Rosetta silent file (secondary structure, phi, psi, omega in degrees, C-alpha in Angstrom):
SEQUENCE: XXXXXXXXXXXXXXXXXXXXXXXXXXXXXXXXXXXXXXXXXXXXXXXXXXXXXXXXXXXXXXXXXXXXXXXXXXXXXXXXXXXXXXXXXXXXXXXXXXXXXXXXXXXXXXXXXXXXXXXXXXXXXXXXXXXXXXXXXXXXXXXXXXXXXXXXXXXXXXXXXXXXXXXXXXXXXXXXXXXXXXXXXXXXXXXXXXXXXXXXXXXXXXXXXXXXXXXXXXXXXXXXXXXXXXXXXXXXXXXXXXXXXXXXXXXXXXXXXX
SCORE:     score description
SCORE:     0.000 S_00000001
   1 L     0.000  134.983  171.664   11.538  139.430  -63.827 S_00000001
   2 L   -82.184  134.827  167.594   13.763  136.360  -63.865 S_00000001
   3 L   -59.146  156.874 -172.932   14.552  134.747  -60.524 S_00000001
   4 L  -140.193  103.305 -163.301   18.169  135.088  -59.520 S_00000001
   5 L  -117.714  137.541 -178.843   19.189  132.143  -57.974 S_00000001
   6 L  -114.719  143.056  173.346   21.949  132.082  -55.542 S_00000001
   7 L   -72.089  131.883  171.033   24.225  129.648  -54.394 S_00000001
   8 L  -127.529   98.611  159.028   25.022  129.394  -50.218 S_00000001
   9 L    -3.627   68.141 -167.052   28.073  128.345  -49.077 S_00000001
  10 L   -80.354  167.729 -154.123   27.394  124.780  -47.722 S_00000001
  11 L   -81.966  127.225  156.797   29.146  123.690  -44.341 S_00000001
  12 L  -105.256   67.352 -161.560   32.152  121.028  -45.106 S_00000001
  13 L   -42.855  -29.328 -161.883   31.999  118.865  -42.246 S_00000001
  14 L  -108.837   22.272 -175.078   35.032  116.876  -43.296 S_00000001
  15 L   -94.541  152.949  170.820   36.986  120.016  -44.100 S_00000001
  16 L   -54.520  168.155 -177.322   39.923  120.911  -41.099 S_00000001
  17 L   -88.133  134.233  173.629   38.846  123.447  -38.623 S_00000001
  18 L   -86.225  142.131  179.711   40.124  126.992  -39.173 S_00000001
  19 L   -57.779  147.672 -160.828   41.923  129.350  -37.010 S_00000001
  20 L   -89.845  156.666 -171.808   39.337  131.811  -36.005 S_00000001
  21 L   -90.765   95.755  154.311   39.698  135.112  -37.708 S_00000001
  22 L  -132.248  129.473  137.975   40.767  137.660  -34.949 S_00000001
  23 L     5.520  121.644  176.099   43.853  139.520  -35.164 S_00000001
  24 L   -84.525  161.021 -177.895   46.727  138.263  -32.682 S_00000001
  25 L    92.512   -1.588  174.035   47.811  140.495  -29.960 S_00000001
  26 L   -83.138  164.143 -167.428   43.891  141.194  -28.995 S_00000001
  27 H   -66.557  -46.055 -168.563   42.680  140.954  -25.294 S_00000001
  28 H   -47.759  -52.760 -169.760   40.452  138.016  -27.473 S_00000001
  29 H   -67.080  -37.939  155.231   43.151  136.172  -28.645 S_00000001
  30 H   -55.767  -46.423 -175.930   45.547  136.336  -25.217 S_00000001
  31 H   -86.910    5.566 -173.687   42.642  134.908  -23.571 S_00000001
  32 H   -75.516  -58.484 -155.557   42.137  132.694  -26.068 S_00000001
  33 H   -81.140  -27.154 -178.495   45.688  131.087  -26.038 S_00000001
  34 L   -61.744  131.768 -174.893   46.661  131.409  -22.770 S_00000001
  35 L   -87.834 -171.769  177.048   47.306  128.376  -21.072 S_00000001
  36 L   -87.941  119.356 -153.726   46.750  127.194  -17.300 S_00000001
  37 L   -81.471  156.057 -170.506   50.484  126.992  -15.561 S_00000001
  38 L   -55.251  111.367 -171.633   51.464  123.715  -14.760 S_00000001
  39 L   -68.780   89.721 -160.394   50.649  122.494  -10.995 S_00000001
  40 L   -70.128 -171.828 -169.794   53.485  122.070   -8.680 S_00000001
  41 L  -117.278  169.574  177.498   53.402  119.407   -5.678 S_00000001
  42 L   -74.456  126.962  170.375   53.280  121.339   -1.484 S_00000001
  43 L   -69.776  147.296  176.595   56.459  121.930   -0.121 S_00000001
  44 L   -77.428  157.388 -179.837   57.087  119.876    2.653 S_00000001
  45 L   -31.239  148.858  169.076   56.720  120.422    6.313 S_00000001
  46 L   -73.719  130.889 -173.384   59.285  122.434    7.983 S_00000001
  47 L  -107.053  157.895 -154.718   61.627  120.463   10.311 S_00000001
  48 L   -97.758  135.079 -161.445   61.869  121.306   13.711 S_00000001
  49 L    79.143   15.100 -155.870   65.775  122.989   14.382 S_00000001
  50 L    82.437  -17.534 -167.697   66.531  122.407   11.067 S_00000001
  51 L  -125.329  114.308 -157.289   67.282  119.089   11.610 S_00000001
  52 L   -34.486  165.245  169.197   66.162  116.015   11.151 S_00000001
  53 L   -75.962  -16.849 -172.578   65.073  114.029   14.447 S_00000001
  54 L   -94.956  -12.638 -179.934   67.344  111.430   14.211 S_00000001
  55 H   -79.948  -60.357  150.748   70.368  113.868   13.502 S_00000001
  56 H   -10.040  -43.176  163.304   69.137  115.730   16.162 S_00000001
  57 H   -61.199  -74.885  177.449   69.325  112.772   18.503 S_00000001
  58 H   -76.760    9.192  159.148   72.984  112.153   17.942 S_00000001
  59 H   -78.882  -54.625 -159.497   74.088  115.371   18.137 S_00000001
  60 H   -63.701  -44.274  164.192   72.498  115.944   22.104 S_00000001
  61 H    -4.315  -76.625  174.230   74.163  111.998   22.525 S_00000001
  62 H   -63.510  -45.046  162.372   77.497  113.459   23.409 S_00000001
  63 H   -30.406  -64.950  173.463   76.588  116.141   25.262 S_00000001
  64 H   -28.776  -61.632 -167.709   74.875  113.675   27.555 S_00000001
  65 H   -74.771  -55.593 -173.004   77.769  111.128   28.356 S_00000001
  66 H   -82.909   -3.156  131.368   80.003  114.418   28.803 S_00000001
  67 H   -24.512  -69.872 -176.422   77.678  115.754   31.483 S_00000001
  68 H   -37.013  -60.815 -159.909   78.124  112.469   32.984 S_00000001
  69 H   -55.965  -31.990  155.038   82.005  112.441   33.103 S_00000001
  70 H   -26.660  -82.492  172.735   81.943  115.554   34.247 S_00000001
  71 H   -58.389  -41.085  144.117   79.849  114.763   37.431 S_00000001
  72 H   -33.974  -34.618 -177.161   81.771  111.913   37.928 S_00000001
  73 H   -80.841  -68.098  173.478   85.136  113.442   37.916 S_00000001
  74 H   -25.151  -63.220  173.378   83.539  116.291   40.501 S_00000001
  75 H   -60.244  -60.941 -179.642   81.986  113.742   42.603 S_00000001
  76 H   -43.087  -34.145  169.533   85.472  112.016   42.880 S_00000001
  77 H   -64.944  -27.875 -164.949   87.199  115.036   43.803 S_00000001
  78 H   -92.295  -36.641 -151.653   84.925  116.449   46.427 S_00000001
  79 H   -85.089  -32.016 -172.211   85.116  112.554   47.986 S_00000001
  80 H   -85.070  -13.925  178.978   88.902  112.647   48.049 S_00000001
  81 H   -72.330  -23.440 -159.133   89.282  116.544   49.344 S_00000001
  82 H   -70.512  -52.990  172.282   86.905  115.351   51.962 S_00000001
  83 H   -25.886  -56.112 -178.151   89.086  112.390   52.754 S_00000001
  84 H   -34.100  -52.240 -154.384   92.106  114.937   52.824 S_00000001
  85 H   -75.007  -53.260 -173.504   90.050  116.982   55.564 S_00000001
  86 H   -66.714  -64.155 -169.172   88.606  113.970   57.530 S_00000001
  87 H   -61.883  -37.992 -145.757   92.511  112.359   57.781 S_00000001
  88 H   -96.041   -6.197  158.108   94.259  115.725   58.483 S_00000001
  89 H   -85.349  -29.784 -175.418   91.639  116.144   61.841 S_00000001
  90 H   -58.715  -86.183 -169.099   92.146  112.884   62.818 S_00000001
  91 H   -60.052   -1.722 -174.919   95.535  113.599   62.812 S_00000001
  92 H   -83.386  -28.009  172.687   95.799  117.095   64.022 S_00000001
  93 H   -56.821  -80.825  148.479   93.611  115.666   66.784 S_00000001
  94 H   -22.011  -53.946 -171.507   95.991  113.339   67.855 S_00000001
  95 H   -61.319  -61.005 -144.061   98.955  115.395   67.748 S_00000001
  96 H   -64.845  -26.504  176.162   97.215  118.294   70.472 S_00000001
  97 H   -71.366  -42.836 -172.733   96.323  114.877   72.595 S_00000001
  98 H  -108.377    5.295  164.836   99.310  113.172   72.488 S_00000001
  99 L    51.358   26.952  177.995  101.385  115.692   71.646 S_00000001
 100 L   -17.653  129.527  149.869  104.598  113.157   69.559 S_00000001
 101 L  -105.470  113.528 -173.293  108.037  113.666   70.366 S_00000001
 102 L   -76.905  159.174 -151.348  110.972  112.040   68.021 S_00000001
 103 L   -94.035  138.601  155.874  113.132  109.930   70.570 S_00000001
 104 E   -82.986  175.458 -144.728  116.622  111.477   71.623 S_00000001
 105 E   169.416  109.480  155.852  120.144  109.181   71.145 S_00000001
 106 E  -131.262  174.637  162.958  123.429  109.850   72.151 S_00000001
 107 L   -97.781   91.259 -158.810  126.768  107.827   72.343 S_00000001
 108 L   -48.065  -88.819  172.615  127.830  107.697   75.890 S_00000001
 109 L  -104.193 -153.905 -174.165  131.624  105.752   75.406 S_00000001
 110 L   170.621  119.810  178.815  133.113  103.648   72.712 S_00000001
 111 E  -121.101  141.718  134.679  135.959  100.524   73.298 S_00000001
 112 E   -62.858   98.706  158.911  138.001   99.012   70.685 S_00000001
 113 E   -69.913  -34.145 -152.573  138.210   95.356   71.944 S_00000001
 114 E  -151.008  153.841  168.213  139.870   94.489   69.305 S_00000001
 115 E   177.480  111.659 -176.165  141.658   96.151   65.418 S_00000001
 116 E  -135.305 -173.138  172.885  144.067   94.381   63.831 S_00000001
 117 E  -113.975  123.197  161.953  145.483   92.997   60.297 S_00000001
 118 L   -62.455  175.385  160.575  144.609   89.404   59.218 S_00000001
 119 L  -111.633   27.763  152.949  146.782   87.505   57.283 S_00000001
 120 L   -92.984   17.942 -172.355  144.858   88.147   54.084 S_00000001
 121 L   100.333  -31.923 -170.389  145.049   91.606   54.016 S_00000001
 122 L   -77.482  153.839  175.322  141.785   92.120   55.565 S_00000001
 123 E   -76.422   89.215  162.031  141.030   94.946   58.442 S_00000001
 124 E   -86.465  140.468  177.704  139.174   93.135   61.811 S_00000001
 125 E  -135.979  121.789 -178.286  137.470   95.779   64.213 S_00000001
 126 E  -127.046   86.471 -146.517  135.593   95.008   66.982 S_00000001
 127 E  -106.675  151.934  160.369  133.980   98.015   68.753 S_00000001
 128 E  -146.020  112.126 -161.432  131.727   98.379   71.955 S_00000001
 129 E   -98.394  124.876  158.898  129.236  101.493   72.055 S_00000001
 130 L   -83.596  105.192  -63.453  127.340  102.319   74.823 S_00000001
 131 L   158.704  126.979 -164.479  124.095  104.233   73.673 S_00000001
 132 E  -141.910  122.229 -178.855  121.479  106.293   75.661 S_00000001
 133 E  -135.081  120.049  167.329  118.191  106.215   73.844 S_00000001
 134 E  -117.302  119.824 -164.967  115.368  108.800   75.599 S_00000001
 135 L   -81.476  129.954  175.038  111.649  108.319   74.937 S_00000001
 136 L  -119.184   55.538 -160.241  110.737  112.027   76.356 S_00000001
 137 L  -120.521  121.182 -163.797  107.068  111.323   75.068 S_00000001
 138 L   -85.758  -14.892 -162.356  104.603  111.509   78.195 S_00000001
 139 L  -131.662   29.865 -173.533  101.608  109.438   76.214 S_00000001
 140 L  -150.561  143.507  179.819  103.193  107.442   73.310 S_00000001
 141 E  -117.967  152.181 -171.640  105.487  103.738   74.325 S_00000001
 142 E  -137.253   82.827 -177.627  107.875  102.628   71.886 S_00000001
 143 E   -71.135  137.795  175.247  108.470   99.479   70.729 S_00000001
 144 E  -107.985  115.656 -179.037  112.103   98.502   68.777 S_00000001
 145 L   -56.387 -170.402  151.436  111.380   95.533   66.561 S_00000001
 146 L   -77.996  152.198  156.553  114.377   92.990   65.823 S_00000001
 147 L    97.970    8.736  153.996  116.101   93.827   62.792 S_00000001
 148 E   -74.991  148.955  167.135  117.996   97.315   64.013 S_00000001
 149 E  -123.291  137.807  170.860  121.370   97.776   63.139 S_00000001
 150 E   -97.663  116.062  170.535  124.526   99.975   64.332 S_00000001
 151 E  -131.114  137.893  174.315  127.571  100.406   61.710 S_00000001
 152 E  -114.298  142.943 -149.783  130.419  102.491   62.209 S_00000001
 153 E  -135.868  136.778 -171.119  131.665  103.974   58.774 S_00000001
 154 E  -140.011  127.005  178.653  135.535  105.622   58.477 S_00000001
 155 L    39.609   45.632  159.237  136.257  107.655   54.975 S_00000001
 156 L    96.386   -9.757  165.005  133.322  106.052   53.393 S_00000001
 157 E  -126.141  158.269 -177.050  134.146  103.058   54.620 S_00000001
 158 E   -68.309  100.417 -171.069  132.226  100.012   56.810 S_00000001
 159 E   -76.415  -37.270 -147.490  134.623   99.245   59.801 S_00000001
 160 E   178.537  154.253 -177.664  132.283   97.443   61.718 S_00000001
 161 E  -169.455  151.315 -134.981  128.129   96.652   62.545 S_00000001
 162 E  -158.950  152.087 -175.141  126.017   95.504   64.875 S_00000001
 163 E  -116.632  141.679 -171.564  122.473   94.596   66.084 S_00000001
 164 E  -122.545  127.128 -165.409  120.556   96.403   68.441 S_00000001
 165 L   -50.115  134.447  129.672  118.442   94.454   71.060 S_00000001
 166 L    -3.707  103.776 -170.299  114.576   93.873   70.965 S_00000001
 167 E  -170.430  179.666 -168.044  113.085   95.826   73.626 S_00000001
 168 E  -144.604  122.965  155.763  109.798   98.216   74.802 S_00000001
 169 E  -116.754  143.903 -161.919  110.284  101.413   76.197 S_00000001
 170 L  -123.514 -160.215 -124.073  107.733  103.336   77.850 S_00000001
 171 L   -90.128  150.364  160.381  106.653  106.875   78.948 S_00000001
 172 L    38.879   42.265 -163.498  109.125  109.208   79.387 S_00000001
 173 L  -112.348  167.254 -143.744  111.787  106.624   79.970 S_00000001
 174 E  -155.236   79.873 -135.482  115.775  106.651   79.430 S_00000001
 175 E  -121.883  115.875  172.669  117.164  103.144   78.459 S_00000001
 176 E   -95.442  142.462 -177.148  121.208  102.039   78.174 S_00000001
 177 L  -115.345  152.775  177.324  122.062   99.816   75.523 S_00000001
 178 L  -137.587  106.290  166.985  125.332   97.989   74.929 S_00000001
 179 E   -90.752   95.752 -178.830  125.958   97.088   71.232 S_00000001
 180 E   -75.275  140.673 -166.066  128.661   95.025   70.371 S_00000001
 181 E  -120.008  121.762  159.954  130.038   95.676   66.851 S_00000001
 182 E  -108.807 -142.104 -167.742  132.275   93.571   64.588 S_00000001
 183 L   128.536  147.278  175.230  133.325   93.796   60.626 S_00000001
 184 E  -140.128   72.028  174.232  135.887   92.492   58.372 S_00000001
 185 E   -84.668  138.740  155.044  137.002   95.068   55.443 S_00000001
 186 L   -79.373  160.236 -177.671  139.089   94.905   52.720 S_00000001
 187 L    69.512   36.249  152.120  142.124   96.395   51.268 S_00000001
 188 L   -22.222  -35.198  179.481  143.281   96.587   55.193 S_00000001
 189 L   -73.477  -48.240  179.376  146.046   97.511   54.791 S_00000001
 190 H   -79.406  -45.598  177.512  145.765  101.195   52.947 S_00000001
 191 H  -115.639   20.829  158.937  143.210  101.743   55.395 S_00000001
 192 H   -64.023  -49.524 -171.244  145.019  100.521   58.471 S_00000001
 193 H   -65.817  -35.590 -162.642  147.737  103.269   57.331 S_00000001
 194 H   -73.147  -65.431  174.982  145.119  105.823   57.004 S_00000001
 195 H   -84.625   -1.168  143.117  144.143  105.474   60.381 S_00000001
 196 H   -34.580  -74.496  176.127  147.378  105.381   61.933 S_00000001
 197 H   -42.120  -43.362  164.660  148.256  108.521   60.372 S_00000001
 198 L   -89.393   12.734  135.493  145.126  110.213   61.488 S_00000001
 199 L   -27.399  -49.880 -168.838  145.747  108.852   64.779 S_00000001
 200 L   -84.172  -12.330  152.919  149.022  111.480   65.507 S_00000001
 201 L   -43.941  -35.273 -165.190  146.340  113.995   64.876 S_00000001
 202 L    72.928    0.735 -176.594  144.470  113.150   68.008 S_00000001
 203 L  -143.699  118.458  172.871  141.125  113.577   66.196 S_00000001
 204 L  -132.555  114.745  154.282  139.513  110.815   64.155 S_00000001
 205 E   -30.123   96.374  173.432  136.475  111.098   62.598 S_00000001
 206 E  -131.074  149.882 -156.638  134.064  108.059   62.651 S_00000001
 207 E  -119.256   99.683  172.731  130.788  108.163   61.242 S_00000001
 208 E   -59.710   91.832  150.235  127.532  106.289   63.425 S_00000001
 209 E   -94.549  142.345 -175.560  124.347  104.820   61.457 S_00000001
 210 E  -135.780  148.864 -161.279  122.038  103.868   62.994 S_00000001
 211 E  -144.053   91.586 -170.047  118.734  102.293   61.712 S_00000001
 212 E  -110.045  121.182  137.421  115.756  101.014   63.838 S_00000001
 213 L   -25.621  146.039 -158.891  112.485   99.604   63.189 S_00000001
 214 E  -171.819  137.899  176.045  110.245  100.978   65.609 S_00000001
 215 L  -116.978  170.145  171.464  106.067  100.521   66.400 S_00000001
 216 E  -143.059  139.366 -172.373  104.612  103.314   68.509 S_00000001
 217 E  -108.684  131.482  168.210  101.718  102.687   71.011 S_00000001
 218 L  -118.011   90.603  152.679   99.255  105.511   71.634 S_00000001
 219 L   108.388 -123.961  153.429   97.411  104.964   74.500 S_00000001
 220 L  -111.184   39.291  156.541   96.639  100.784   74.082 S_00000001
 221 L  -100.972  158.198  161.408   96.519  101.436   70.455 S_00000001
 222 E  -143.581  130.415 -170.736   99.872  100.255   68.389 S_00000001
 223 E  -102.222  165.584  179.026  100.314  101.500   65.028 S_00000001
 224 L   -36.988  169.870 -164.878  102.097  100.384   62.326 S_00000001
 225 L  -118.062  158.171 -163.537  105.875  100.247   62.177 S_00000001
 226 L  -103.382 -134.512  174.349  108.006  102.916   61.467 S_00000001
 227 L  -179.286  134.769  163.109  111.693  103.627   60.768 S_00000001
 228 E  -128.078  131.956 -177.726  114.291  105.686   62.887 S_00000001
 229 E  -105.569  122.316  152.203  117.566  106.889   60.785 S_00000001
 230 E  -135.547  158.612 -179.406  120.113  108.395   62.583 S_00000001
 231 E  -140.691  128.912  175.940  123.812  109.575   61.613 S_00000001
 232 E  -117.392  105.427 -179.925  126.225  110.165   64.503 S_00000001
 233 E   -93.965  103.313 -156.201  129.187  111.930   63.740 S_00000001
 234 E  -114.555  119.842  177.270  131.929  110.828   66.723 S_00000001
 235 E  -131.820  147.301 -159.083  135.234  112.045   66.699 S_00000001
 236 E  -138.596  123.800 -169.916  137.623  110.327   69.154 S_00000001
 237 L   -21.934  -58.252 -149.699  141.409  111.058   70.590 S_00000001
 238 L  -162.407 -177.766 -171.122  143.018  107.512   69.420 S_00000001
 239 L  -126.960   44.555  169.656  142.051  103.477   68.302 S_00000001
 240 L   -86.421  154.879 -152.540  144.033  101.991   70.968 S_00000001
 241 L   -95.686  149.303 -167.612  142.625   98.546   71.852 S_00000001
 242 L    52.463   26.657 -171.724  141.195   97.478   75.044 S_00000001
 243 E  -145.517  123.729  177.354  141.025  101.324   76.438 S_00000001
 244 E   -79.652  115.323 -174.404  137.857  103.408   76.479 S_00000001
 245 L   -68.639  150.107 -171.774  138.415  105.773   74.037 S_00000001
 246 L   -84.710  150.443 -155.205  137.813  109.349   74.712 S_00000001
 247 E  -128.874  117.520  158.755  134.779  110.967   72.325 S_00000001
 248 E   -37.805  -75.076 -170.684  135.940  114.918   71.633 S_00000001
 249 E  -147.332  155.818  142.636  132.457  115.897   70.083 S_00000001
 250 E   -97.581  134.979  165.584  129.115  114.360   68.942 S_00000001
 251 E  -138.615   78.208 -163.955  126.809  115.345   66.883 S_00000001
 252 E   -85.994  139.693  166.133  123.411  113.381   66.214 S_00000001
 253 E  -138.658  147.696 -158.245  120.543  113.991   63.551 S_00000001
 254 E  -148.757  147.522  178.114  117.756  111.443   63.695 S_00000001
 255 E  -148.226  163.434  154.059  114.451  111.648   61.326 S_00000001
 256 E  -119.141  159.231 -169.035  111.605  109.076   60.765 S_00000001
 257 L  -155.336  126.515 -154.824  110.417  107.372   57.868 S_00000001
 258 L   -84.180    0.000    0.000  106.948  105.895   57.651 S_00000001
């Protein structure tokens, strides 16, 4: 028998490498090719409200500061109702001790020394009021600064004015005053005529202000000074001069003003 010599496939180290022979789509080949997925990086911590810390900060900021204003505004209110409360005993106190009276005023007579025509035209009047002023106050004295005044006023206008004396009246006391009044108005003439005419009437209207400074003493305290307004509406028979004229009716309203 002759040998039968075979040939073996030798190994080609420098040949490329070959795809291996299995059929794609086998469980071999999917585990073959499949790759590893791609690593992602850790989400980061969760912040706490959602919100950063520093946002976080300047949101609660305002809050703060209006908290404040808040309690401020509160506190200020509650100090001034208290105030309210505190003054209004004081005075309520006061009143039931000393029990205030406003001061009565009337106009006892009234003389025309003197009402004539100049020889410019102007109106002189020169009046003298006698005046009853009663403190009926059993605890409170009443001083009348300097710087009251009397004016007697006819249709709107100033006939005449006056000062009314410096003086201290005390409890429950009843004081006569004698004011002497002068004035010099214009356009004399027109209202010379005026009062003639309402003269034949028998009833002329003259109009009293009266305006006094005034301190009030409670007790040996003396408070601050005051103001007494009065308007005396005096209507009187005639203007004849040197003759105490006769007064019809009176009527006084008197108020204070601190």
């Amino acid at each position: 028998m002759t040998d039968v010599q075979r040939i073996h496939p030798t190994e080609d180290l420098e040949a490329p490498p070959t795809s291996p022979l299995v059929p794609p789509g086998s469980a071999i080949s999917d585990k073959a090719t499949t790759h590893a997925p791609p690593s992602r990086p850790p989400p980061p911590p969760p912040l706490r409200n959602n919100f950063p810390a520093a946002i976080h900060g300047a949101i609660e900021a305002p809050k703060t500061k209006r908290s404040c204003c808040c309690k401020c505004i509160c506190w200020t209110i509650g100090i001034i109702f208290l105030a309210v409360i505190v003054i209004g005993a004081v005075f309520g106190i006061l009143y039931l001790i000393f029990q205030p009276k406003i001061p009565k005023y009337s106009v006892d007579s009234l003389k025309i020394s003197d009402l004539r025509l100049n020889w410019d035209m102007t109106l002189y009047a020169k009046f003298d009021v006698k005046i009853t002023a009663n403190n009926p106050n059993k605890k409170i004295g009443i001083y009348y600064e300097k710087g009251g005044h009397l004016r007697v006023w006819y249709a709107g206008t100033e006939l005449c004015s006056g000062s009314i004396p410096k003086f201290y009246q005390g409890h429950q006391n009843i004081t006569k005053l004698d004011v002497s009044l002068t004035g010099q108005t214009q356009y004399g003439s027109s209202l010379m005529a005026a009062l003639q005419e309402q003269q034949q009437t028998g009833r002329i209207p003259l109009d009293l202000k009266v305006k006094a400074p005034v301190s009030v003493k409670l007790g040996r305290l003396k408070l601050r000074k005051v103001r007494i307004y009065g308007d005396c509406i005096v209507v009187v028979d005639s203007l004849s001069t040197n003759n105490l004229v006769s007064i019809k009716t009176s009527k006084c309203k008197f108020r204070l003003k601190l």
